[in-house]
Amino acid sequence: MEKSKLGWNESFEEKYMLYKDKDFLVARVICSERYKYKLLCNGEILNAEVSGRYRYKSQRHRDYPSVGDWVVVAKFIGETSGVIHGLLERENAFTRKMPVSGGRKIRDGRIIGGTPEEQVLAANVDTVFIVMSVDGNFNISRIERYLTLAYNCGVTPVIILNKVDVTDNIEKYISEVREVAFDVPVHAVSATSDINMDCFNTYMLSGKTVVFFGSSGVGKSTITNYLLGTEGQKTSMISTSNGKGRHTTSTSQMLFHKTGCMIIDTPGLRELQLWCDESAVDKNFRDVVELIEKCKYRDCKHDTEIGCAIKKALESGDLSRNRYESYLDQYGEVNYNSKAKRMAEVQYNKFYTRLDKK
Ligand SMILES: Nc1nc2c(ncn2[C@@H]2O[C@H](COP(=O)(O)OP(=O)(O)OP(=O)(O)O)[C@@H](O)[C@H]2O)c(=O)[nH]1
Ligand SMILES: [Mg+2]
Ligand SMILES: [Zn+2]
């Protein structure tokens, strides 16, 4: 498959110049699992790992390739494997704070402890589908979190409410979502009952990359399989059966749609901590920010101050308490993480300065 069909563009061509005099090939990461990668390179699938030098120069999780990334690779002659020597700067990345394993504590409803790090879940994407099912999984504050991360990534989000076949009241769900989503498209579908599935046609365009995010069991893989048709299903989803006959996706994987669109199916996210700038929160909560700007005092704490627009809106019901609390929650979390984020940045710069001197 040609590079241009995989989303390659002039900007990547420019970034590739850095490596042009070397004998490297370019490839797109279609699967990554524990630092082992599957790449699509000139129509061939290669198994690859990063070189020793690459590892030596990389300190953060985000320095390593993720699904959707473009990398430069040296292919072993006559084999379907190679070594990754570089990562082309990303156009965008959907990231979250890496879930902390071990030593985690919850304080004020916030997870603390462990190494604070950013985790790239998918790179170089054109559309982020946020999937939620209209059953017990439905949760507005979770949608608000996904939206903040999508805004941070700078990619158009689209909300998919799946399993409409299990509710008689889809309008209620849609209107709740619309209240927090503004101009973000919202589509109610059923992948198993084939309801409104043609809404995906607008997004499935040649050379574009779309990604599905959402909790486990909301139907991301079922939607992906529907879109790919029987042919796609044969290209083996990487899934593990959990003993109940259900297949839980264990690794993100890029699949290829007949239109030439690339679909990334991801494993369900149990945790979605914010690792982003305040501006992403502000963009998501522009209704709250607009009110804050109307407060009489610049440093209004929205508590007992005279002329507080937030207080007034909460009293009149123009602003719901849940919405305001979501805003405060996210704002607090981003602020809390921003200190760790800055410290990680300092560490990283030190590491790089040392490396440059060598
Ligand atoms: N009723 C109903 N069930 C659905 C629909 N779409 C998917 N399901 C069911 O939901 C269950 C989970 O679907 P999956 O596609 O595996 O969910 P997933 O989001 O990929 O889950 P993970 O891979 O664990 O993240 C399966 O039993 C599907 O048959 C739908 O539109 N309606
Ligand atoms: Mg799945
Ligand atoms: Zn105020």
PDB file of N, CA, C and O in Angstrom, residues 286-312:
ATOM      1  N   ARG A 286     -16.653  25.903  27.954  1.00  0.00           N
ATOM      2  CA  ARG A 286     -16.705  27.313  27.547  1.00  0.00           C
ATOM      3  C   ARG A 286     -17.927  28.026  28.129  1.00  0.00           C
ATOM      4  O   ARG A 286     -17.904  29.226  28.336  1.00  0.00           O
ATOM      5  N   ASP A 287     -19.007  27.268  28.422  1.00  0.00           N
ATOM      6  CA  ASP A 287     -20.195  27.871  29.036  1.00  0.00           C
ATOM      7  C   ASP A 287     -19.856  28.400  30.443  1.00  0.00           C
ATOM      8  O   ASP A 287     -20.246  29.509  30.803  1.00  0.00           O
ATOM      9  N   VAL A 288     -19.082  27.607  31.206  1.00  0.00           N
ATOM     10  CA  VAL A 288     -18.712  28.020  32.558  1.00  0.00           C
ATOM     11  C   VAL A 288     -17.733  29.196  32.493  1.00  0.00           C
ATOM     12  O   VAL A 288     -17.874  30.175  33.226  1.00  0.00           O
ATOM     13  N   VAL A 289     -16.770  29.095  31.569  1.00  0.00           N
ATOM     14  CA  VAL A 289     -15.766  30.154  31.437  1.00  0.00           C
ATOM     15  C   VAL A 289     -16.434  31.486  31.072  1.00  0.00           C
ATOM     16  O   VAL A 289     -16.087  32.540  31.605  1.00  0.00           O
ATOM     17  N   GLU A 290     -17.418  31.411  30.196  1.00  0.00           N
ATOM     18  CA  GLU A 290     -18.145  32.620  29.787  1.00  0.00           C
ATOM     19  C   GLU A 290     -18.817  33.293  30.988  1.00  0.00           C
ATOM     20  O   GLU A 290     -18.787  34.518  31.118  1.00  0.00           O
ATOM     21  N   LEU A 291     -19.373  32.467  31.854  1.00  0.00           N
ATOM     22  CA  LEU A 291     -20.008  33.011  33.067  1.00  0.00           C
ATOM     23  C   LEU A 291     -18.967  33.643  33.980  1.00  0.00           C
ATOM     24  O   LEU A 291     -19.164  34.749  34.481  1.00  0.00           O
ATOM     25  N   ILE A 292     -17.864  32.934  34.161  1.00  0.00           N
ATOM     26  CA  ILE A 292     -16.802  33.445  35.049  1.00  0.00           C
ATOM     27  C   ILE A 292     -16.345  34.833  34.583  1.00  0.00           C
ATOM     28  O   ILE A 292     -16.099  35.723  35.390  1.00  0.00           O
ATOM     29  N   GLU A 293     -16.283  34.990  33.282  1.00  0.00           N
ATOM     30  CA  GLU A 293     -15.849  36.295  32.742  1.00  0.00           C
ATOM     31  C   GLU A 293     -16.850  37.409  33.062  1.00  0.00           C
ATOM     32  O   GLU A 293     -16.510  38.582  33.015  1.00  0.00           O
ATOM     33  N   LYS A 294     -18.072  37.000  33.385  1.00  0.00           N
ATOM     34  CA  LYS A 294     -19.101  38.003  33.697  1.00  0.00           C
ATOM     35  C   LYS A 294     -19.149  38.358  35.181  1.00  0.00           C
ATOM     36  O   LYS A 294     -19.913  39.238  35.588  1.00  0.00           O
ATOM     37  N   CYS A 295     -18.390  37.630  36.012  1.00  0.00           N
ATOM     38  CA  CYS A 295     -18.379  37.940  37.438  1.00  0.00           C
ATOM     39  C   CYS A 295     -17.843  39.363  37.625  1.00  0.00           C
ATOM     40  O   CYS A 295     -16.960  39.798  36.895  1.00  0.00           O
ATOM     41  N   LYS A 296     -18.412  40.052  38.636  1.00  0.00           N
ATOM     42  CA  LYS A 296     -18.048  41.453  38.836  1.00  0.00           C
ATOM     43  C   LYS A 296     -16.559  41.602  39.157  1.00  0.00           C
ATOM     44  O   LYS A 296     -15.898  42.515  38.684  1.00  0.00           O
ATOM     45  N   TYR A 297     -16.053  40.685  39.997  1.00  0.00           N
ATOM     46  CA  TYR A 297     -14.645  40.780  40.400  1.00  0.00           C
ATOM     47  C   TYR A 297     -13.806  39.754  39.668  1.00  0.00           C
ATOM     48  O   TYR A 297     -14.200  38.597  39.531  1.00  0.00           O
ATOM     49  N   ARG A 298     -12.660  40.210  39.253  1.00  0.00           N
ATOM     50  CA  ARG A 298     -11.717  39.350  38.523  1.00  0.00           C
ATOM     51  C   ARG A 298     -11.332  38.104  39.328  1.00  0.00           C
ATOM     52  O   ARG A 298     -11.217  37.001  38.799  1.00  0.00           O
ATOM     53  N   ASP A 299     -11.128  38.325  40.651  1.00  0.00           N
ATOM     54  CA  ASP A 299     -10.666  37.211  41.492  1.00  0.00           C
ATOM     55  C   ASP A 299     -11.825  36.558  42.242  1.00  0.00           C
ATOM     56  O   ASP A 299     -11.648  36.013  43.323  1.00  0.00           O
ATOM     57  N   CYS A 300     -13.010  36.636  41.665  1.00  0.00           N
ATOM     58  CA  CYS A 300     -14.210  36.072  42.299  1.00  0.00           C
ATOM     59  C   CYS A 300     -14.006  34.591  42.614  1.00  0.00           C
ATOM     60  O   CYS A 300     -13.517  33.831  41.785  1.00  0.00           O
ATOM     61  N   LYS A 301     -14.365  34.209  43.831  1.00  0.00           N
ATOM     62  CA  LYS A 301     -14.220  32.800  44.227  1.00  0.00           C
ATOM     63  C   LYS A 301     -15.542  32.060  43.992  1.00  0.00           C
ATOM     64  O   LYS A 301     -15.678  30.906  44.354  1.00  0.00           O
ATOM     65  N   HIS A 302     -16.518  32.774  43.475  1.00  0.00           N
ATOM     66  CA  HIS A 302     -17.850  32.221  43.183  1.00  0.00           C
ATOM     67  C   HIS A 302     -18.455  31.619  44.442  1.00  0.00           C
ATOM     68  O   HIS A 302     -18.966  30.501  44.420  1.00  0.00           O
ATOM     69  N   ASP A 303     -18.327  32.382  45.510  1.00  0.00           N
ATOM     70  CA  ASP A 303     -18.777  31.861  46.785  1.00  0.00           C
ATOM     71  C   ASP A 303     -19.810  32.825  47.381  1.00  0.00           C
ATOM     72  O   ASP A 303     -21.014  32.613  47.246  1.00  0.00           O
ATOM     73  N   THR A 304     -19.298  33.921  47.986  1.00  0.00           N
ATOM     74  CA  THR A 304     -20.244  34.858  48.600  1.00  0.00           C
ATOM     75  C   THR A 304     -20.147  36.242  47.956  1.00  0.00           C
ATOM     76  O   THR A 304     -20.785  37.187  48.412  1.00  0.00           O
ATOM     77  N   GLU A 305     -19.329  36.351  46.917  1.00  0.00           N
ATOM     78  CA  GLU A 305     -19.091  37.658  46.313  1.00  0.00           C
ATOM     79  C   GLU A 305     -20.357  38.242  45.677  1.00  0.00           C
ATOM     80  O   GLU A 305     -21.187  37.514  45.134  1.00  0.00           O
ATOM     81  N   ILE A 306     -20.413  39.568  45.735  1.00  0.00           N
ATOM     82  CA  ILE A 306     -21.527  40.269  45.070  1.00  0.00           C
ATOM     83  C   ILE A 306     -21.242  40.281  43.572  1.00  0.00           C
ATOM     84  O   ILE A 306     -20.095  40.378  43.146  1.00  0.00           O
ATOM     85  N   GLY A 307     -22.292  40.118  42.790  1.00  0.00           N
ATOM     86  CA  GLY A 307     -22.133  40.191  41.332  1.00  0.00           C
ATOM     87  C   GLY A 307     -21.469  38.957  40.747  1.00  0.00           C
ATOM     88  O   GLY A 307     -20.833  39.025  39.702  1.00  0.00           O
ATOM     89  N   CYS A 308     -21.617  37.803  41.430  1.00  0.00           N
ATOM     90  CA  CYS A 308     -21.022  36.565  40.909  1.00  0.00           C
ATOM     91  C   CYS A 308     -21.975  35.911  39.907  1.00  0.00           C
ATOM     92  O   CYS A 308     -23.094  35.521  40.248  1.00  0.00           O
ATOM     93  N   ALA A 309     -21.525  35.814  38.686  1.00  0.00           N
ATOM     94  CA  ALA A 309     -22.375  35.276  37.622  1.00  0.00           C
ATOM     95  C   ALA A 309     -22.593  33.776  37.758  1.00  0.00           C
ATOM     96  O   ALA A 309     -23.631  33.239  37.363  1.00  0.00           O
ATOM     97  N   ILE A 310     -21.607  33.085  38.348  1.00  0.00           N
ATOM     98  CA  ILE A 310     -21.735  31.637  38.545  1.00  0.00           C
ATOM     99  C   ILE A 310     -22.848  31.354  39.552  1.00  0.00           C
ATOM    100  O   ILE A 310     -23.738  30.530  39.319  1.00  0.00           O
ATOM    101  N   LYS A 311     -22.794  32.094  40.670  1.00  0.00           N
ATOM    102  CA  LYS A 311     -23.797  31.902  41.722  1.00  0.00           C
ATOM    103  C   LYS A 311     -25.201  32.145  41.176  1.00  0.00           C
ATOM    104  O   LYS A 311     -26.136  31.386  41.412  1.00  0.00           O
ATOM    105  N   LYS A 312     -25.287  33.220  40.418  1.00  0.00           N
ATOM    106  CA  LYS A 312     -26.582  33.601  39.852  1.00  0.00           C
ATOM    107  C   LYS A 312     -27.108  32.503  38.907  1.00  0.00           C
ATOM    108  O   LYS A 312     -28.271  32.103  38.966  1.00  0.00           O
TER     109      LYS A 312
END
